[in-house]
């Protein structure tokens, strides 16, 4: 086992811990840390291992079959667990999470089919944007949920309002931000607004990137058939 592989395994083992902390009503404080704050720390630590394992594997020439197989699995477990937990905590609409996770499984299946036909579908830039949007949404919404339900009047709606500036709490938070007089509730409101916005970006880029993947696969498949 190499260091990159250990980092991948660490990410996998952090997933159940993240779920337990978010969804188990045992205590609001874990190890003296507020549960949502600890969840953010764990999620960011797990996300960091995602960056490090690939970087170290390439730098040390330690790319392995184990890493190739389990790295994407670990990624999907982490983001799936985080998003499903957000739905359970009424922090994210279920329809958005279904689209995001559905895309993940669809693209994974497509890559498997493509590999069986000798095609390599590499990651795209839009996929990177999707990943960062997902991470931003998770962290921002967990910040919004710290110390209770985010104090936003449209919280819990299946679709957040596009005209977010009409939400009184959001207007107040932005006003206080400009006046350098932010309080805890203002930060939570901004976290909610940023999180829901990032979730929209994740949904749009999920659909967009899935379309690009399937378009590329179908085009390459036709080219292969023509060359035979």
mmCIF file of C-alpha atoms in Angstrom:
data_model
loop_
_atom_site.group_PDB
_atom_site.id
_atom_site.type_symbol
_atom_site.label_atom_id
_atom_site.label_comp_id
_atom_site.label_asym_id
_atom_site.label_seq_id
_atom_site.Cartn_x
_atom_site.Cartn_y
_atom_site.Cartn_z
ATOM 1 C CA UNK A 1 0.000 0.000 0.000
ATOM 2 C CA UNK A 2 1.274 3.437 -0.941
ATOM 3 C CA UNK A 3 0.629 6.784 0.734
ATOM 4 C CA UNK A 4 -1.867 7.866 -1.971
ATOM 5 C CA UNK A 5 -3.814 4.646 -1.379
ATOM 6 C CA UNK A 6 -3.875 5.274 2.367
ATOM 7 C CA UNK A 7 -5.249 8.756 1.703
ATOM 8 C CA UNK A 8 -7.983 7.270 -0.471
ATOM 9 C CA UNK A 9 -8.885 4.795 2.271
ATOM 10 C CA UNK A 10 -8.903 7.617 4.814
ATOM 11 C CA UNK A 11 -11.460 9.461 2.707
ATOM 12 C CA UNK A 12 -13.656 6.369 2.590
ATOM 13 C CA UNK A 13 -13.459 5.852 6.361
ATOM 14 C CA UNK A 14 -14.306 9.511 7.009
ATOM 15 C CA UNK A 15 -17.631 9.121 5.187
ATOM 16 C CA UNK A 16 -19.485 7.144 7.905
ATOM 17 C CA UNK A 17 -18.061 9.468 10.560
ATOM 18 C CA UNK A 18 -19.449 12.455 8.661
ATOM 19 C CA UNK A 19 -22.869 10.810 8.398
ATOM 20 C CA UNK A 20 -22.958 9.874 12.085
ATOM 21 C CA UNK A 21 -22.074 13.389 13.201
ATOM 22 C CA UNK A 22 -24.654 15.006 10.935
ATOM 23 C CA UNK A 23 -27.538 12.586 11.366
ATOM 24 C CA UNK A 24 -27.167 11.023 14.808
ATOM 25 C CA UNK A 25 -29.000 13.111 17.440
ATOM 26 C CA UNK A 26 -26.635 12.064 20.210
ATOM 27 C CA UNK A 27 -25.089 15.406 20.986
ATOM 28 C CA UNK A 28 -24.784 18.879 19.531
ATOM 29 C CA UNK A 29 -21.146 18.913 20.603
ATOM 30 C CA UNK A 30 -18.557 16.337 19.596
ATOM 31 C CA UNK A 31 -15.165 16.471 21.287
ATOM 32 C CA UNK A 32 -16.041 19.987 22.404
ATOM 33 C CA UNK A 33 -16.772 21.117 18.834
ATOM 34 C CA UNK A 34 -20.215 22.067 17.531
ATOM 35 C CA UNK A 35 -21.494 19.239 15.304
ATOM 36 C CA UNK A 36 -21.807 21.264 12.111
ATOM 37 C CA UNK A 37 -18.386 22.819 12.611
ATOM 38 C CA UNK A 38 -16.908 19.345 13.061
ATOM 39 C CA UNK A 39 -18.768 18.114 9.985
ATOM 40 C CA UNK A 40 -17.236 20.954 7.957
ATOM 41 C CA UNK A 41 -13.759 20.071 9.231
ATOM 42 C CA UNK A 42 -14.226 16.401 8.332
ATOM 43 C CA UNK A 43 -15.628 17.199 4.893
ATOM 44 C CA UNK A 44 -12.785 19.604 4.100
ATOM 45 C CA UNK A 45 -10.202 17.115 5.377
ATOM 46 C CA UNK A 46 -11.702 14.380 3.205
ATOM 47 C CA UNK A 47 -11.763 16.725 0.210
ATOM 48 C CA UNK A 48 -8.108 17.548 0.832
ATOM 49 C CA UNK A 49 -7.198 13.858 0.636
ATOM 50 C CA UNK A 50 -8.880 13.811 -2.776
ATOM 51 C CA UNK A 51 -6.474 16.482 -3.979
ATOM 52 C CA UNK A 52 -3.418 14.975 -2.326
ATOM 53 C CA UNK A 53 -3.808 11.335 -3.320
ATOM 54 C CA UNK A 54 -3.893 12.065 -7.033
ATOM 55 C CA UNK A 55 -1.087 14.612 -6.806
ATOM 56 C CA UNK A 56 1.190 12.306 -4.813
ATOM 57 C CA UNK A 57 0.411 9.306 -6.999
ATOM 58 C CA UNK A 58 1.499 11.198 -10.100
ATOM 59 C CA UNK A 59 4.495 12.900 -8.493
ATOM 60 C CA UNK A 60 5.827 9.695 -6.929
ATOM 61 C CA UNK A 61 4.900 7.563 -9.909
ATOM 62 C CA UNK A 62 2.667 5.483 -7.633
ATOM 63 C CA UNK A 63 -0.433 5.284 -9.798
ATOM 64 C CA UNK A 64 -1.977 1.900 -9.016
ATOM 65 C CA UNK A 65 -4.974 -0.194 -9.973
ATOM 66 C CA UNK A 66 -6.260 0.201 -6.424
ATOM 67 C CA UNK A 67 -6.133 3.984 -6.646
ATOM 68 C CA UNK A 68 -7.615 4.052 -10.131
ATOM 69 C CA UNK A 69 -10.563 1.975 -8.929
ATOM 70 C CA UNK A 70 -11.174 3.323 -5.441
ATOM 71 C CA UNK A 71 -10.379 7.023 -5.867
ATOM 72 C CA UNK A 72 -13.544 7.790 -7.873
ATOM 73 C CA UNK A 73 -15.542 5.497 -5.579
ATOM 74 C CA UNK A 74 -14.300 7.428 -2.548
ATOM 75 C CA UNK A 75 -15.212 10.719 -4.229
ATOM 76 C CA UNK A 76 -18.746 9.574 -4.961
ATOM 77 C CA UNK A 77 -19.221 8.152 -1.468
ATOM 78 C CA UNK A 78 -18.139 11.436 0.095
ATOM 79 C CA UNK A 79 -20.291 13.759 -1.987
ATOM 80 C CA UNK A 80 -23.258 11.355 -1.913
ATOM 81 C CA UNK A 81 -23.143 11.075 1.869
ATOM 82 C CA UNK A 82 -22.823 14.839 2.312
ATOM 83 C CA UNK A 83 -25.654 15.719 -0.072
ATOM 84 C CA UNK A 84 -28.020 13.045 1.251
ATOM 85 C CA UNK A 85 -27.336 14.262 4.780
ATOM 86 C CA UNK A 86 -28.208 17.795 3.656
ATOM 87 C CA UNK A 87 -31.531 16.532 2.311
ATOM 88 C CA UNK A 88 -32.234 14.708 5.567
ATOM 89 C CA UNK A 89 -31.499 17.911 7.495
ATOM 90 C CA UNK A 90 -33.748 19.919 5.126
ATOM 91 C CA UNK A 91 -30.770 21.914 3.939
ATOM 92 C CA UNK A 92 -31.003 20.928 0.266
ATOM 93 C CA UNK A 93 -33.918 20.007 -2.022
ATOM 94 C CA UNK A 94 -34.088 16.302 -2.851
ATOM 95 C CA UNK A 95 -34.681 16.908 -6.569
ATOM 96 C CA UNK A 96 -31.351 18.731 -6.898
ATOM 97 C CA UNK A 97 -29.456 15.968 -5.121
ATOM 98 C CA UNK A 98 -31.130 13.303 -7.285
ATOM 99 C CA UNK A 99 -29.959 15.111 -10.429
ATOM 100 C CA UNK A 100 -26.398 15.496 -9.151
ATOM 101 C CA UNK A 101 -26.046 11.910 -7.951
ATOM 102 C CA UNK A 102 -27.895 10.521 -10.957
ATOM 103 C CA UNK A 103 -25.347 12.210 -13.178
ATOM 104 C CA UNK A 104 -22.506 10.633 -11.207
ATOM 105 C CA UNK A 105 -23.845 7.114 -11.662
ATOM 106 C CA UNK A 106 -24.736 7.703 -15.317
ATOM 107 C CA UNK A 107 -21.268 8.989 -16.193
ATOM 108 C CA UNK A 108 -19.604 6.178 -14.244
ATOM 109 C CA UNK A 109 -21.623 3.637 -16.207
ATOM 110 C CA UNK A 110 -20.843 5.403 -19.467
ATOM 111 C CA UNK A 111 -17.123 5.351 -18.743
ATOM 112 C CA UNK A 112 -17.290 1.627 -18.038
ATOM 113 C CA UNK A 113 -19.021 0.992 -21.357
ATOM 114 C CA UNK A 114 -16.560 3.267 -23.144
ATOM 115 C CA UNK A 115 -13.601 1.473 -21.584
ATOM 116 C CA UNK A 116 -14.960 -1.861 -22.783
ATOM 117 C CA UNK A 117 -14.907 -0.435 -26.313
ATOM 118 C CA UNK A 118 -11.402 0.953 -25.954
ATOM 119 C CA UNK A 119 -12.470 4.558 -25.438
ATOM 120 C CA UNK A 120 -11.022 6.773 -22.733
ATOM 121 C CA UNK A 121 -13.296 9.590 -21.599
ATOM 122 C CA UNK A 122 -11.149 12.105 -19.768
ATOM 123 C CA UNK A 123 -12.410 14.578 -17.199
ATOM 124 C CA UNK A 124 -13.614 17.925 -18.500
ATOM 125 C CA UNK A 125 -13.255 21.443 -17.141
ATOM 126 C CA UNK A 126 -16.998 21.679 -16.592
ATOM 127 C CA UNK A 127 -16.673 18.666 -14.314
ATOM 128 C CA UNK A 128 -14.145 20.545 -12.192
ATOM 129 C CA UNK A 129 -16.567 23.451 -11.884
ATOM 130 C CA UNK A 130 -19.259 20.992 -10.803
ATOM 131 C CA UNK A 131 -16.988 19.528 -8.155
ATOM 132 C CA UNK A 132 -16.089 22.912 -6.681
ATOM 133 C CA UNK A 133 -19.748 23.973 -6.752
ATOM 134 C CA UNK A 134 -20.728 20.825 -4.855
ATOM 135 C CA UNK A 135 -18.059 21.370 -2.217
ATOM 136 C CA UNK A 136 -19.000 25.033 -1.861
ATOM 137 C CA UNK A 137 -22.672 24.128 -1.479
ATOM 138 C CA UNK A 138 -21.969 21.539 1.216
ATOM 139 C CA UNK A 139 -19.701 23.787 3.284
ATOM 140 C CA UNK A 140 -21.869 26.902 2.916
ATOM 141 C CA UNK A 141 -25.089 25.095 3.845
ATOM 142 C CA UNK A 142 -23.435 23.499 6.866
ATOM 143 C CA UNK A 143 -22.289 26.959 7.953
ATOM 144 C CA UNK A 144 -25.864 28.176 7.524
ATOM 145 C CA UNK A 145 -27.186 25.358 9.715
ATOM 146 C CA UNK A 146 -24.779 25.949 12.600
ATOM 147 C CA UNK A 147 -26.569 26.598 15.891
ATOM 148 C CA UNK A 148 -29.976 25.769 14.472
ATOM 149 C CA UNK A 149 -32.152 26.375 11.444
ATOM 150 C CA UNK A 150 -30.879 29.190 9.205
ATOM 151 C CA UNK A 151 -32.929 32.320 9.923
ATOM 152 C CA UNK A 152 -34.207 32.758 6.368
ATOM 153 C CA UNK A 153 -37.904 33.201 5.639
ATOM 154 C CA UNK A 154 -37.901 30.992 2.520
ATOM 155 C CA UNK A 155 -35.811 28.258 4.124
ATOM 156 C CA UNK A 156 -37.118 24.816 3.288
ATOM 157 C CA UNK A 157 -38.630 25.717 -0.070
ATOM 158 C CA UNK A 158 -38.010 23.014 -2.642
ATOM 159 C CA UNK A 159 -36.697 25.706 -4.987
ATOM 160 C CA UNK A 160 -34.907 28.755 -3.597
ATOM 161 C CA UNK A 161 -36.173 32.059 -4.902
ATOM 162 C CA UNK A 162 -34.235 33.460 -7.832
ATOM 163 C CA UNK A 163 -34.984 36.941 -6.535
ATOM 164 C CA UNK A 164 -33.035 36.290 -3.356
ATOM 165 C CA UNK A 165 -32.536 40.006 -2.824
ATOM 166 C CA UNK A 166 -36.238 40.214 -1.998
ATOM 167 C CA UNK A 167 -35.778 37.996 1.065
ATOM 168 C CA UNK A 168 -35.689 40.414 4.043
ATOM 169 C CA UNK A 169 -33.008 38.518 5.952
ATOM 170 C CA UNK A 170 -30.738 38.394 2.911
ATOM 171 C CA UNK A 171 -31.116 42.121 2.288
ATOM 172 C CA UNK A 172 -30.276 42.799 5.919
ATOM 173 C CA UNK A 173 -27.241 40.517 5.806
ATOM 174 C CA UNK A 174 -25.845 42.183 2.682
ATOM 175 C CA UNK A 175 -26.490 45.629 4.149
ATOM 176 C CA UNK A 176 -24.622 44.683 7.318
ATOM 177 C CA UNK A 177 -21.827 43.205 5.221
ATOM 178 C CA UNK A 178 -21.363 46.497 3.395
ATOM 179 C CA UNK A 179 -21.474 48.356 6.708
ATOM 180 C CA UNK A 180 -18.987 45.957 8.339
ATOM 181 C CA UNK A 181 -21.509 45.143 11.067
ATOM 182 C CA UNK A 182 -22.111 41.440 10.476
ATOM 183 C CA UNK A 183 -23.419 39.233 13.279
ATOM 184 C CA UNK A 184 -23.669 35.444 13.535
ATOM 185 C CA UNK A 185 -27.125 35.268 11.964
ATOM 186 C CA UNK A 186 -25.970 37.405 9.040
ATOM 187 C CA UNK A 187 -23.138 34.989 8.307
ATOM 188 C CA UNK A 188 -25.547 32.081 8.438
ATOM 189 C CA UNK A 189 -27.946 33.826 6.063
ATOM 190 C CA UNK A 190 -25.120 34.498 3.616
ATOM 191 C CA UNK A 191 -24.011 30.888 3.959
ATOM 192 C CA UNK A 192 -27.513 29.774 3.073
ATOM 193 C CA UNK A 193 -27.649 32.086 0.059
ATOM 194 C CA UNK A 194 -24.219 31.054 -1.231
ATOM 195 C CA UNK A 195 -24.968 27.384 -0.589
ATOM 196 C CA UNK A 196 -28.236 27.399 -2.488
ATOM 197 C CA UNK A 197 -26.629 29.347 -5.324
ATOM 198 C CA UNK A 198 -23.746 26.868 -5.516
ATOM 199 C CA UNK A 199 -26.260 24.033 -5.539
ATOM 200 C CA UNK A 200 -27.886 25.535 -8.624
ATOM 201 C CA UNK A 201 -24.468 25.740 -10.286
ATOM 202 C CA UNK A 202 -23.840 22.088 -9.392
ATOM 203 C CA UNK A 203 -27.177 21.031 -10.891
ATOM 204 C CA UNK A 204 -26.648 22.964 -14.125
ATOM 205 C CA UNK A 205 -23.060 21.795 -14.592
ATOM 206 C CA UNK A 206 -24.089 18.206 -13.788
ATOM 207 C CA UNK A 207 -26.625 18.205 -16.613
ATOM 208 C CA UNK A 208 -24.259 20.047 -18.946
ATOM 209 C CA UNK A 209 -21.281 17.766 -18.327
ATOM 210 C CA UNK A 210 -23.408 14.623 -18.613
ATOM 211 C CA UNK A 211 -24.643 15.822 -22.004
ATOM 212 C CA UNK A 212 -21.058 16.468 -23.128
ATOM 213 C CA UNK A 213 -19.918 13.022 -21.993
ATOM 214 C CA UNK A 214 -22.704 11.216 -23.831
ATOM 215 C CA UNK A 215 -22.262 13.400 -26.914
ATOM 216 C CA UNK A 216 -18.546 12.578 -27.021
ATOM 217 C CA UNK A 217 -19.170 8.863 -26.504
ATOM 218 C CA UNK A 218 -21.791 8.620 -29.252
ATOM 219 C CA UNK A 219 -19.608 10.547 -31.700
ATOM 220 C CA UNK A 220 -16.540 8.401 -30.995
ATOM 221 C CA UNK A 221 -18.578 5.198 -31.193
ATOM 222 C CA UNK A 222 -19.790 6.166 -34.660
ATOM 223 C CA UNK A 223 -16.225 6.896 -35.762
ATOM 224 C CA UNK A 224 -15.071 3.482 -34.551
ATOM 225 C CA UNK A 225 -17.872 1.723 -36.410
ATOM 226 C CA UNK A 226 -17.066 3.623 -39.607
ATOM 227 C CA UNK A 227 -13.400 2.670 -39.384
ATOM 228 C CA UNK A 228 -14.187 -1.032 -39.052
#
